[in-house]
Amino acid sequence: MEAPAEANTGLSAAPHVVLTREAGKNGKLLAMLAARGVPALELPLVETAPGPDRDRLPAVLGTGRFDWAVITSPESAAVFLEGWRSAGCPQVRIAVVGVGTGGVLRAAPEAARLDIAFTPSKADAVHLAAELPLGEGQPSARVLYSASSKAGSDLQAGLAERGADVVRLNTYSTLPVSSLAPAALEQARHARVVAFASPSAVKAWLKLAGDGARHCSAACIGSTSARAAERLGFERVYFPDAPGLEGFVASIMDALDSKPLAAP
């Protein structure tokens, strides 16, 4: 797939910031940056594809045997909703990793029928695994984890250590786009900040823009993307304590305030 060349900004000069989320998911971020006078270029680097377990989700949900369903990203929430509807909207307690993920569920027409019962103190898999109420001293809690194929094992490992019986379904995956419009890519290479919302986007940026593209600052939506950027050689990485759009914008602004590195 070739990413769209449109930037939704009409920029002719180099943008300050490149936004790399999937097509259609950058609108709010573009508007928030525009309100702060920050020129930004929308350059989707990843796309979402069905995972190997996606078709199993409705049947597994329909068994009604789970104490919790845990959801760790907005995309996972959207996929969960689709499977939950196909299963006939069964009753299940839901734990969400953070505000953004919960917001997808609360915006659904059936929100009143969704039992969103838990959010951890910090929006990451480690805190969710450590803090999810499991009813210690009772039989093992059964937890359904609808995940990305690319997600790590921190959540299920942490829950299993606490005695939970975790069923993981890889219901979606994030794939890099295969190519970019040359003019848009050249424009993006001159940006001061590239904003990432997934490790897949970090990898796609370096693959498509080249190793020299590390001279820009990386502004990340959360710690998972930030760790990926650091591992892949970015020297300046910014991310918020709590993932979400407000924190994402704050990290972008912090990155813009830093002194640029010299381009190679």
C-alpha atoms as a PDB file:
ATOM      1  CA  MET A   1       0.000   0.000   0.000  1.00  0.00           C
ATOM      2  CA  GLU A   2       1.248   3.489  -0.790  1.00  0.00           C
ATOM      3  CA  ALA A   3       0.475   6.098   1.845  1.00  0.00           C
ATOM      4  CA  PRO A   4      -1.580   9.069   0.650  1.00  0.00           C
ATOM      5  CA  ALA A   5       0.387  12.104  -0.434  1.00  0.00           C
ATOM      6  CA  GLU A   6      -2.115  14.548   1.015  1.00  0.00           C
ATOM      7  CA  ALA A   7      -0.959  16.291   4.148  1.00  0.00           C
ATOM      8  CA  ASN A   8      -4.244  18.047   4.955  1.00  0.00           C
ATOM      9  CA  THR A   9      -2.191  21.175   5.608  1.00  0.00           C
ATOM     10  CA  GLY A  10      -1.308  22.645   2.227  1.00  0.00           C
ATOM     11  CA  LEU A  11       2.270  23.098   3.392  1.00  0.00           C
ATOM     12  CA  SER A  12       4.846  24.165   0.832  1.00  0.00           C
ATOM     13  CA  ALA A  13       7.710  24.636   3.306  1.00  0.00           C
ATOM     14  CA  ALA A  14       9.071  22.021   5.684  1.00  0.00           C
ATOM     15  CA  PRO A  15       6.582  21.138   8.445  1.00  0.00           C
ATOM     16  CA  HIS A  16       7.584  21.388  12.080  1.00  0.00           C
ATOM     17  CA  VAL A  17       5.964  18.032  12.909  1.00  0.00           C
ATOM     18  CA  VAL A  18       5.182  14.824  11.013  1.00  0.00           C
ATOM     19  CA  LEU A  19       2.155  12.809  12.199  1.00  0.00           C
ATOM     20  CA  THR A  20       2.469   9.102  11.440  1.00  0.00           C
ATOM     21  CA  ARG A  21      -0.709   7.411  12.692  1.00  0.00           C
ATOM     22  CA  GLU A  22      -2.998   5.476  10.358  1.00  0.00           C
ATOM     23  CA  ALA A  23      -4.956   7.439   7.770  1.00  0.00           C
ATOM     24  CA  GLY A  24      -8.020   9.012   9.362  1.00  0.00           C
ATOM     25  CA  LYS A  25      -6.617   9.027  12.908  1.00  0.00           C
ATOM     26  CA  ASN A  26      -4.626  12.274  12.830  1.00  0.00           C
ATOM     27  CA  GLY A  27      -7.472  14.789  12.572  1.00  0.00           C
ATOM     28  CA  LYS A  28      -7.771  15.741  16.248  1.00  0.00           C
ATOM     29  CA  LEU A  29      -4.012  15.959  16.630  1.00  0.00           C
ATOM     30  CA  LEU A  30      -3.731  18.177  13.545  1.00  0.00           C
ATOM     31  CA  ALA A  31      -6.403  20.486  14.953  1.00  0.00           C
ATOM     32  CA  MET A  32      -4.768  20.688  18.385  1.00  0.00           C
ATOM     33  CA  LEU A  33      -1.398  21.557  16.855  1.00  0.00           C
ATOM     34  CA  ALA A  34      -2.960  24.084  14.468  1.00  0.00           C
ATOM     35  CA  ALA A  35      -4.549  25.813  17.470  1.00  0.00           C
ATOM     36  CA  ARG A  36      -1.018  26.234  18.841  1.00  0.00           C
ATOM     37  CA  GLY A  37       0.297  27.577  15.539  1.00  0.00           C
ATOM     38  CA  VAL A  38       2.331  24.458  14.738  1.00  0.00           C
ATOM     39  CA  PRO A  39       2.534  23.416  11.044  1.00  0.00           C
ATOM     40  CA  ALA A  40       2.143  19.641  10.740  1.00  0.00           C
ATOM     41  CA  LEU A  41       2.251  17.102   7.927  1.00  0.00           C
ATOM     42  CA  GLU A  42       0.039  14.011   7.995  1.00  0.00           C
ATOM     43  CA  LEU A  43       2.093  11.096   6.681  1.00  0.00           C
ATOM     44  CA  PRO A  44       0.535   7.748   7.698  1.00  0.00           C
ATOM     45  CA  LEU A  45       3.262   5.134   8.083  1.00  0.00           C
ATOM     46  CA  VAL A  46       1.183   2.179   9.277  1.00  0.00           C
ATOM     47  CA  GLU A  47      -2.122   0.493   8.556  1.00  0.00           C
ATOM     48  CA  THR A  48      -4.230  -1.915  10.589  1.00  0.00           C
ATOM     49  CA  ALA A  49      -4.950  -5.436   9.358  1.00  0.00           C
ATOM     50  CA  PRO A  50      -7.007  -8.303  10.841  1.00  0.00           C
ATOM     51  CA  GLY A  51      -5.107 -10.650  13.136  1.00  0.00           C
ATOM     52  CA  PRO A  52      -5.234 -14.466  12.987  1.00  0.00           C
ATOM     53  CA  ASP A  53      -7.709 -14.728  15.885  1.00  0.00           C
ATOM     54  CA  ARG A  54     -10.131 -11.999  14.835  1.00  0.00           C
ATOM     55  CA  ASP A  55     -12.829 -14.376  13.613  1.00  0.00           C
ATOM     56  CA  ARG A  56     -12.659 -16.338  16.888  1.00  0.00           C
ATOM     57  CA  LEU A  57     -13.435 -13.351  19.102  1.00  0.00           C
ATOM     58  CA  PRO A  58     -17.277 -13.485  18.930  1.00  0.00           C
ATOM     59  CA  ALA A  59     -17.420 -17.205  19.761  1.00  0.00           C
ATOM     60  CA  VAL A  60     -14.924 -16.894  22.617  1.00  0.00           C
ATOM     61  CA  LEU A  61     -16.743 -13.877  24.046  1.00  0.00           C
ATOM     62  CA  GLY A  62     -20.060 -15.666  23.682  1.00  0.00           C
ATOM     63  CA  THR A  63     -19.039 -18.406  26.104  1.00  0.00           C
ATOM     64  CA  GLY A  64     -19.562 -15.946  28.963  1.00  0.00           C
ATOM     65  CA  ARG A  65     -16.781 -17.590  30.961  1.00  0.00           C
ATOM     66  CA  PHE A  66     -14.608 -14.541  31.562  1.00  0.00           C
ATOM     67  CA  ASP A  67     -14.284 -12.420  34.685  1.00  0.00           C
ATOM     68  CA  TRP A  68     -12.545  -9.660  32.731  1.00  0.00           C
ATOM     69  CA  ALA A  69     -11.875  -8.523  29.192  1.00  0.00           C
ATOM     70  CA  VAL A  70      -8.772  -6.318  29.064  1.00  0.00           C
ATOM     71  CA  ILE A  71      -8.310  -3.775  26.280  1.00  0.00           C
ATOM     72  CA  THR A  72      -5.036  -1.947  25.761  1.00  0.00           C
ATOM     73  CA  SER A  73      -5.406   0.390  22.768  1.00  0.00           C
ATOM     74  CA  PRO A  74      -8.054   2.359  20.865  1.00  0.00           C
ATOM     75  CA  GLU A  75      -7.713  -0.032  17.911  1.00  0.00           C
ATOM     76  CA  SER A  76      -8.156  -3.018  20.208  1.00  0.00           C
ATOM     77  CA  ALA A  77     -11.272  -1.343  21.605  1.00  0.00           C
ATOM     78  CA  ALA A  78     -12.728  -0.926  18.107  1.00  0.00           C
ATOM     79  CA  VAL A  79     -12.032  -4.575  17.254  1.00  0.00           C
ATOM     80  CA  PHE A  80     -13.475  -5.707  20.599  1.00  0.00           C
ATOM     81  CA  LEU A  81     -16.680  -3.764  19.953  1.00  0.00           C
ATOM     82  CA  GLU A  82     -17.096  -5.461  16.593  1.00  0.00           C
ATOM     83  CA  GLY A  83     -16.663  -8.920  18.115  1.00  0.00           C
ATOM     84  CA  TRP A  84     -18.848  -8.116  21.120  1.00  0.00           C
ATOM     85  CA  ARG A  85     -21.702  -7.038  18.850  1.00  0.00           C
ATOM     86  CA  SER A  86     -21.340 -10.185  16.752  1.00  0.00           C
ATOM     87  CA  ALA A  87     -21.508 -12.242  19.960  1.00  0.00           C
ATOM     88  CA  GLY A  88     -24.837 -10.645  20.900  1.00  0.00           C
ATOM     89  CA  CYS A  89     -23.478  -8.043  23.353  1.00  0.00           C
ATOM     90  CA  PRO A  90     -22.731 -10.429  26.256  1.00  0.00           C
ATOM     91  CA  GLN A  91     -22.181  -9.095  29.759  1.00  0.00           C
ATOM     92  CA  VAL A  92     -18.493  -8.902  30.710  1.00  0.00           C
ATOM     93  CA  ARG A  93     -16.476  -6.628  32.961  1.00  0.00           C
ATOM     94  CA  ILE A  94     -14.017  -4.564  30.964  1.00  0.00           C
ATOM     95  CA  ALA A  95     -10.652  -3.148  32.019  1.00  0.00           C
ATOM     96  CA  VAL A  96      -9.119  -0.455  29.811  1.00  0.00           C
ATOM     97  CA  VAL A  97      -5.510   0.663  29.907  1.00  0.00           C
ATOM     98  CA  GLY A  98      -6.271   4.389  29.754  1.00  0.00           C
ATOM     99  CA  VAL A  99      -8.598   7.250  28.937  1.00  0.00           C
ATOM    100  CA  GLY A 100      -8.143   7.112  25.165  1.00  0.00           C
ATOM    101  CA  THR A 101      -8.973   3.419  24.988  1.00  0.00           C
ATOM    102  CA  GLY A 102     -11.963   3.829  27.271  1.00  0.00           C
ATOM    103  CA  GLY A 103     -13.159   6.760  25.192  1.00  0.00           C
ATOM    104  CA  VAL A 104     -13.638   4.514  22.150  1.00  0.00           C
ATOM    105  CA  LEU A 105     -15.963   2.269  24.161  1.00  0.00           C
ATOM    106  CA  ARG A 106     -17.827   5.130  25.807  1.00  0.00           C
ATOM    107  CA  ALA A 107     -18.497   6.679  22.398  1.00  0.00           C
ATOM    108  CA  ALA A 108     -20.211   3.512  21.136  1.00  0.00           C
ATOM    109  CA  PRO A 109     -24.014   3.603  20.724  1.00  0.00           C
ATOM    110  CA  GLU A 110     -24.229   0.650  23.134  1.00  0.00           C
ATOM    111  CA  ALA A 111     -22.041   2.311  25.784  1.00  0.00           C
ATOM    112  CA  ALA A 112     -24.727   1.944  28.465  1.00  0.00           C
ATOM    113  CA  ARG A 113     -24.475  -1.844  28.087  1.00  0.00           C
ATOM    114  CA  LEU A 114     -20.692  -1.927  28.463  1.00  0.00           C
ATOM    115  CA  ASP A 115     -19.397  -2.538  31.986  1.00  0.00           C
ATOM    116  CA  ILE A 116     -16.174  -0.505  31.960  1.00  0.00           C
ATOM    117  CA  ALA A 117     -15.105  -1.346  35.479  1.00  0.00           C
ATOM    118  CA  PHE A 118     -11.372  -0.657  35.816  1.00  0.00           C
ATOM    119  CA  THR A 119      -8.566   1.624  34.669  1.00  0.00           C
ATOM    120  CA  PRO A 120      -5.065   1.339  36.223  1.00  0.00           C
ATOM    121  CA  SER A 121      -3.259   4.183  37.976  1.00  0.00           C
ATOM    122  CA  LYS A 122      -0.846   4.470  35.049  1.00  0.00           C
ATOM    123  CA  ALA A 123      -1.713   3.683  31.453  1.00  0.00           C
ATOM    124  CA  ASP A 124       0.592   0.785  30.641  1.00  0.00           C
ATOM    125  CA  ALA A 125       0.505  -3.011  30.593  1.00  0.00           C
ATOM    126  CA  VAL A 126       2.671  -3.406  33.698  1.00  0.00           C
ATOM    127  CA  HIS A 127       0.341  -1.376  35.924  1.00  0.00           C
ATOM    128  CA  LEU A 128      -2.761  -2.960  34.419  1.00  0.00           C
ATOM    129  CA  ALA A 129      -1.397  -6.438  35.155  1.00  0.00           C
ATOM    130  CA  ALA A 130      -0.390  -5.503  38.707  1.00  0.00           C
ATOM    131  CA  GLU A 131      -3.567  -3.647  39.676  1.00  0.00           C
ATOM    132  CA  LEU A 132      -6.443  -5.497  37.984  1.00  0.00           C
ATOM    133  CA  PRO A 133      -8.750  -6.809  40.748  1.00  0.00           C
ATOM    134  CA  LEU A 134      -8.581 -10.602  40.568  1.00  0.00           C
ATOM    135  CA  GLY A 135     -10.263 -11.631  43.828  1.00  0.00           C
ATOM    136  CA  GLU A 136      -7.172 -13.126  45.450  1.00  0.00           C
ATOM    137  CA  GLY A 137      -7.934 -16.232  47.467  1.00  0.00           C
ATOM    138  CA  GLN A 138     -10.693 -17.267  45.059  1.00  0.00           C
ATOM    139  CA  PRO A 139     -10.467 -19.623  42.042  1.00  0.00           C
ATOM    140  CA  SER A 140      -8.328 -18.315  39.184  1.00  0.00           C
ATOM    141  CA  ALA A 141      -9.866 -15.353  37.400  1.00  0.00           C
ATOM    142  CA  ARG A 142     -10.355 -15.887  33.668  1.00  0.00           C
ATOM    143  CA  VAL A 143      -9.169 -12.937  31.600  1.00  0.00           C
ATOM    144  CA  LEU A 144      -9.729 -12.377  27.881  1.00  0.00           C
ATOM    145  CA  TYR A 145      -6.985 -10.306  26.260  1.00  0.00           C
ATOM    146  CA  SER A 146      -7.825  -9.029  22.764  1.00  0.00           C
ATOM    147  CA  ALA A 147      -4.417  -7.920  21.514  1.00  0.00           C
ATOM    148  CA  SER A 148      -2.293  -6.817  18.617  1.00  0.00           C
ATOM    149  CA  SER A 149      -0.121  -9.541  17.143  1.00  0.00           C
ATOM    150  CA  LYS A 150       2.797  -7.154  17.735  1.00  0.00           C
ATOM    151  CA  ALA A 151       2.034  -6.600  21.440  1.00  0.00           C
ATOM    152  CA  GLY A 152       4.559  -7.879  23.973  1.00  0.00           C
ATOM    153  CA  SER A 153       3.870 -10.380  26.746  1.00  0.00           C
ATOM    154  CA  ASP A 154       4.062  -8.063  29.780  1.00  0.00           C
ATOM    155  CA  LEU A 155       0.318  -8.043  30.390  1.00  0.00           C
ATOM    156  CA  GLN A 156      -0.416 -11.748  30.164  1.00  0.00           C
ATOM    157  CA  ALA A 157       2.790 -12.659  32.010  1.00  0.00           C
ATOM    158  CA  GLY A 158       1.989 -10.252  34.839  1.00  0.00           C
ATOM    159  CA  LEU A 159      -1.569 -11.538  35.167  1.00  0.00           C
ATOM    160  CA  ALA A 160      -0.434 -15.170  35.027  1.00  0.00           C
ATOM    161  CA  GLU A 161       2.067 -14.515  37.834  1.00  0.00           C
ATOM    162  CA  ARG A 162      -0.887 -13.389  39.943  1.00  0.00           C
ATOM    163  CA  GLY A 163      -2.757 -16.610  39.209  1.00  0.00           C
ATOM    164  CA  ALA A 164      -5.044 -15.486  36.398  1.00  0.00           C
ATOM    165  CA  ASP A 165      -5.998 -17.767  33.523  1.00  0.00           C
ATOM    166  CA  VAL A 166      -5.354 -15.556  30.481  1.00  0.00           C
ATOM    167  CA  VAL A 167      -6.745 -16.260  27.020  1.00  0.00           C
ATOM    168  CA  ARG A 168      -4.965 -14.088  24.467  1.00  0.00           C
ATOM    169  CA  LEU A 169      -6.477 -13.539  21.029  1.00  0.00           C
ATOM    170  CA  ASN A 170      -4.374 -11.711  18.446  1.00  0.00           C
ATOM    171  CA  THR A 171      -7.258  -9.895  16.788  1.00  0.00           C
ATOM    172  CA  TYR A 172      -5.373  -7.290  14.749  1.00  0.00           C
ATOM    173  CA  SER A 173      -1.926  -6.284  13.583  1.00  0.00           C
ATOM    174  CA  THR A 174      -0.187  -3.064  12.607  1.00  0.00           C
ATOM    175  CA  LEU A 175       1.703  -3.170   9.315  1.00  0.00           C
ATOM    176  CA  PRO A 176       4.042  -0.608   7.733  1.00  0.00           C
ATOM    177  CA  VAL A 177       2.976   1.014   4.490  1.00  0.00           C
ATOM    178  CA  SER A 178       5.055  -0.266   1.593  1.00  0.00           C
ATOM    179  CA  SER A 179       5.923   3.099   0.055  1.00  0.00           C
ATOM    180  CA  LEU A 180       5.392   6.847   0.351  1.00  0.00           C
ATOM    181  CA  ALA A 181       4.875   9.588  -2.202  1.00  0.00           C
ATOM    182  CA  PRO A 182       8.425  10.882  -2.871  1.00  0.00           C
ATOM    183  CA  ALA A 183       7.494  14.568  -2.508  1.00  0.00           C
ATOM    184  CA  ALA A 184       5.784  13.999   0.842  1.00  0.00           C
ATOM    185  CA  LEU A 185       8.689  11.909   2.136  1.00  0.00           C
ATOM    186  CA  GLU A 186      11.221  14.548   1.129  1.00  0.00           C
ATOM    187  CA  GLN A 187       9.168  17.192   2.909  1.00  0.00           C
ATOM    188  CA  ALA A 188       8.926  15.023   6.024  1.00  0.00           C
ATOM    189  CA  ARG A 189      12.694  14.463   6.202  1.00  0.00           C
ATOM    190  CA  HIS A 190      13.156  18.160   7.001  1.00  0.00           C
ATOM    191  CA  ALA A 191      10.764  18.177   9.970  1.00  0.00           C
ATOM    192  CA  ARG A 192      12.100  18.845  13.448  1.00  0.00           C
ATOM    193  CA  VAL A 193       9.802  16.334  15.172  1.00  0.00           C
ATOM    194  CA  VAL A 194       8.222  13.053  14.133  1.00  0.00           C
ATOM    195  CA  ALA A 195       5.264  11.903  16.238  1.00  0.00           C
ATOM    196  CA  PHE A 196       4.861   8.165  16.832  1.00  0.00           C
ATOM    197  CA  ALA A 197       1.930   6.231  18.305  1.00  0.00           C
ATOM    198  CA  SER A 198       3.361   2.708  17.945  1.00  0.00           C
ATOM    199  CA  PRO A 199       6.697   0.897  17.668  1.00  0.00           C
ATOM    200  CA  SER A 200       5.619  -0.169  14.169  1.00  0.00           C
ATOM    201  CA  ALA A 201       5.520   3.477  13.093  1.00  0.00           C
ATOM    202  CA  VAL A 202       9.044   4.068  14.433  1.00  0.00           C
ATOM    203  CA  LYS A 203      10.371   1.123  12.430  1.00  0.00           C
ATOM    204  CA  ALA A 204       8.466   2.198   9.319  1.00  0.00           C
ATOM    205  CA  TRP A 205       9.890   5.736   9.524  1.00  0.00           C
ATOM    206  CA  LEU A 206      13.478   4.502   9.590  1.00  0.00           C
ATOM    207  CA  LYS A 207      12.851   1.953   6.841  1.00  0.00           C
ATOM    208  CA  LEU A 208      11.225   4.475   4.506  1.00  0.00           C
ATOM    209  CA  ALA A 209      13.082   7.671   5.418  1.00  0.00           C
ATOM    210  CA  GLY A 210      16.508   6.108   6.005  1.00  0.00           C
ATOM    211  CA  ASP A 211      18.844   5.854   8.978  1.00  0.00           C
ATOM    212  CA  GLY A 212      19.700   9.553   8.696  1.00  0.00           C
ATOM    213  CA  ALA A 213      16.128  10.366   9.730  1.00  0.00           C
ATOM    214  CA  ARG A 214      17.129   9.884  13.382  1.00  0.00           C
ATOM    215  CA  HIS A 215      18.367  13.493  13.559  1.00  0.00           C
ATOM    216  CA  CYS A 216      14.820  14.675  14.327  1.00  0.00           C
ATOM    217  CA  SER A 217      13.276  14.418  17.781  1.00  0.00           C
ATOM    218  CA  ALA A 218      10.791  11.610  18.444  1.00  0.00           C
ATOM    219  CA  ALA A 219       7.584  12.572  20.255  1.00  0.00           C
ATOM    220  CA  CYS A 220       5.729   9.446  21.371  1.00  0.00           C
ATOM    221  CA  ILE A 221       2.217   8.816  22.633  1.00  0.00           C
ATOM    222  CA  GLY A 222       3.485   6.609  25.472  1.00  0.00           C
ATOM    223  CA  SER A 223       6.362   4.655  26.955  1.00  0.00           C
ATOM    224  CA  THR A 224       6.089   1.637  24.642  1.00  0.00           C
ATOM    225  CA  SER A 225       6.692   3.717  21.520  1.00  0.00           C
ATOM    226  CA  ALA A 226       9.343   5.741  23.346  1.00  0.00           C
ATOM    227  CA  ARG A 227      11.323   2.637  24.307  1.00  0.00           C
ATOM    228  CA  ALA A 228      11.223   1.508  20.679  1.00  0.00           C
ATOM    229  CA  ALA A 229      12.525   4.891  19.505  1.00  0.00           C
ATOM    230  CA  GLU A 230      15.363   4.762  22.023  1.00  0.00           C
ATOM    231  CA  ARG A 231      16.296   1.192  21.046  1.00  0.00           C
ATOM    232  CA  LEU A 232      16.363   2.209  17.395  1.00  0.00           C
ATOM    233  CA  GLY A 233      18.795   5.036  17.995  1.00  0.00           C
ATOM    234  CA  PHE A 234      16.821   8.259  18.438  1.00  0.00           C
ATOM    235  CA  GLU A 235      18.816  10.557  20.702  1.00  0.00           C
ATOM    236  CA  ARG A 236      15.921  12.803  21.742  1.00  0.00           C
ATOM    237  CA  VAL A 237      12.735  11.038  22.758  1.00  0.00           C
ATOM    238  CA  TYR A 238       9.766  12.672  24.493  1.00  0.00           C
ATOM    239  CA  PHE A 239       6.660  11.003  25.918  1.00  0.00           C
ATOM    240  CA  PRO A 240       4.008  11.745  28.565  1.00  0.00           C
ATOM    241  CA  ASP A 241       3.444   9.947  31.859  1.00  0.00           C
ATOM    242  CA  ALA A 242      -0.149   9.200  30.842  1.00  0.00           C
ATOM    243  CA  PRO A 243      -0.864   8.274  27.201  1.00  0.00           C
ATOM    244  CA  GLY A 244      -3.569  10.329  25.505  1.00  0.00           C
ATOM    245  CA  LEU A 245      -3.911  13.171  23.033  1.00  0.00           C
ATOM    246  CA  GLU A 246      -3.266  15.966  25.543  1.00  0.00           C
ATOM    247  CA  GLY A 247      -0.081  14.301  26.733  1.00  0.00           C
ATOM    248  CA  PHE A 248       0.913  13.506  23.159  1.00  0.00           C
ATOM    249  CA  VAL A 249       0.590  17.171  22.184  1.00  0.00           C
ATOM    250  CA  ALA A 250       2.553  18.223  25.279  1.00  0.00           C
ATOM    251  CA  SER A 251       5.374  15.860  24.284  1.00  0.00           C
ATOM    252  CA  ILE A 252       5.384  17.261  20.753  1.00  0.00           C
ATOM    253  CA  MET A 253       5.629  20.796  22.133  1.00  0.00           C
ATOM    254  CA  ASP A 254       8.472  19.750  24.464  1.00  0.00           C
ATOM    255  CA  ALA A 255      10.296  18.239  21.494  1.00  0.00           C
ATOM    256  CA  LEU A 256       9.843  21.439  19.489  1.00  0.00           C
ATOM    257  CA  ASP A 257      11.293  23.447  22.373  1.00  0.00           C
ATOM    258  CA  SER A 258      14.490  21.374  22.352  1.00  0.00           C
ATOM    259  CA  LYS A 259      17.559  22.399  20.384  1.00  0.00           C
ATOM    260  CA  PRO A 260      17.620  20.563  17.024  1.00  0.00           C
ATOM    261  CA  LEU A 261      20.413  18.104  16.305  1.00  0.00           C
ATOM    262  CA  ALA A 262      22.496  18.741  13.217  1.00  0.00           C
ATOM    263  CA  ALA A 263      21.320  16.718  10.248  1.00  0.00           C
ATOM    264  CA  PRO A 264      23.863  14.121   9.040  1.00  0.00           C
END
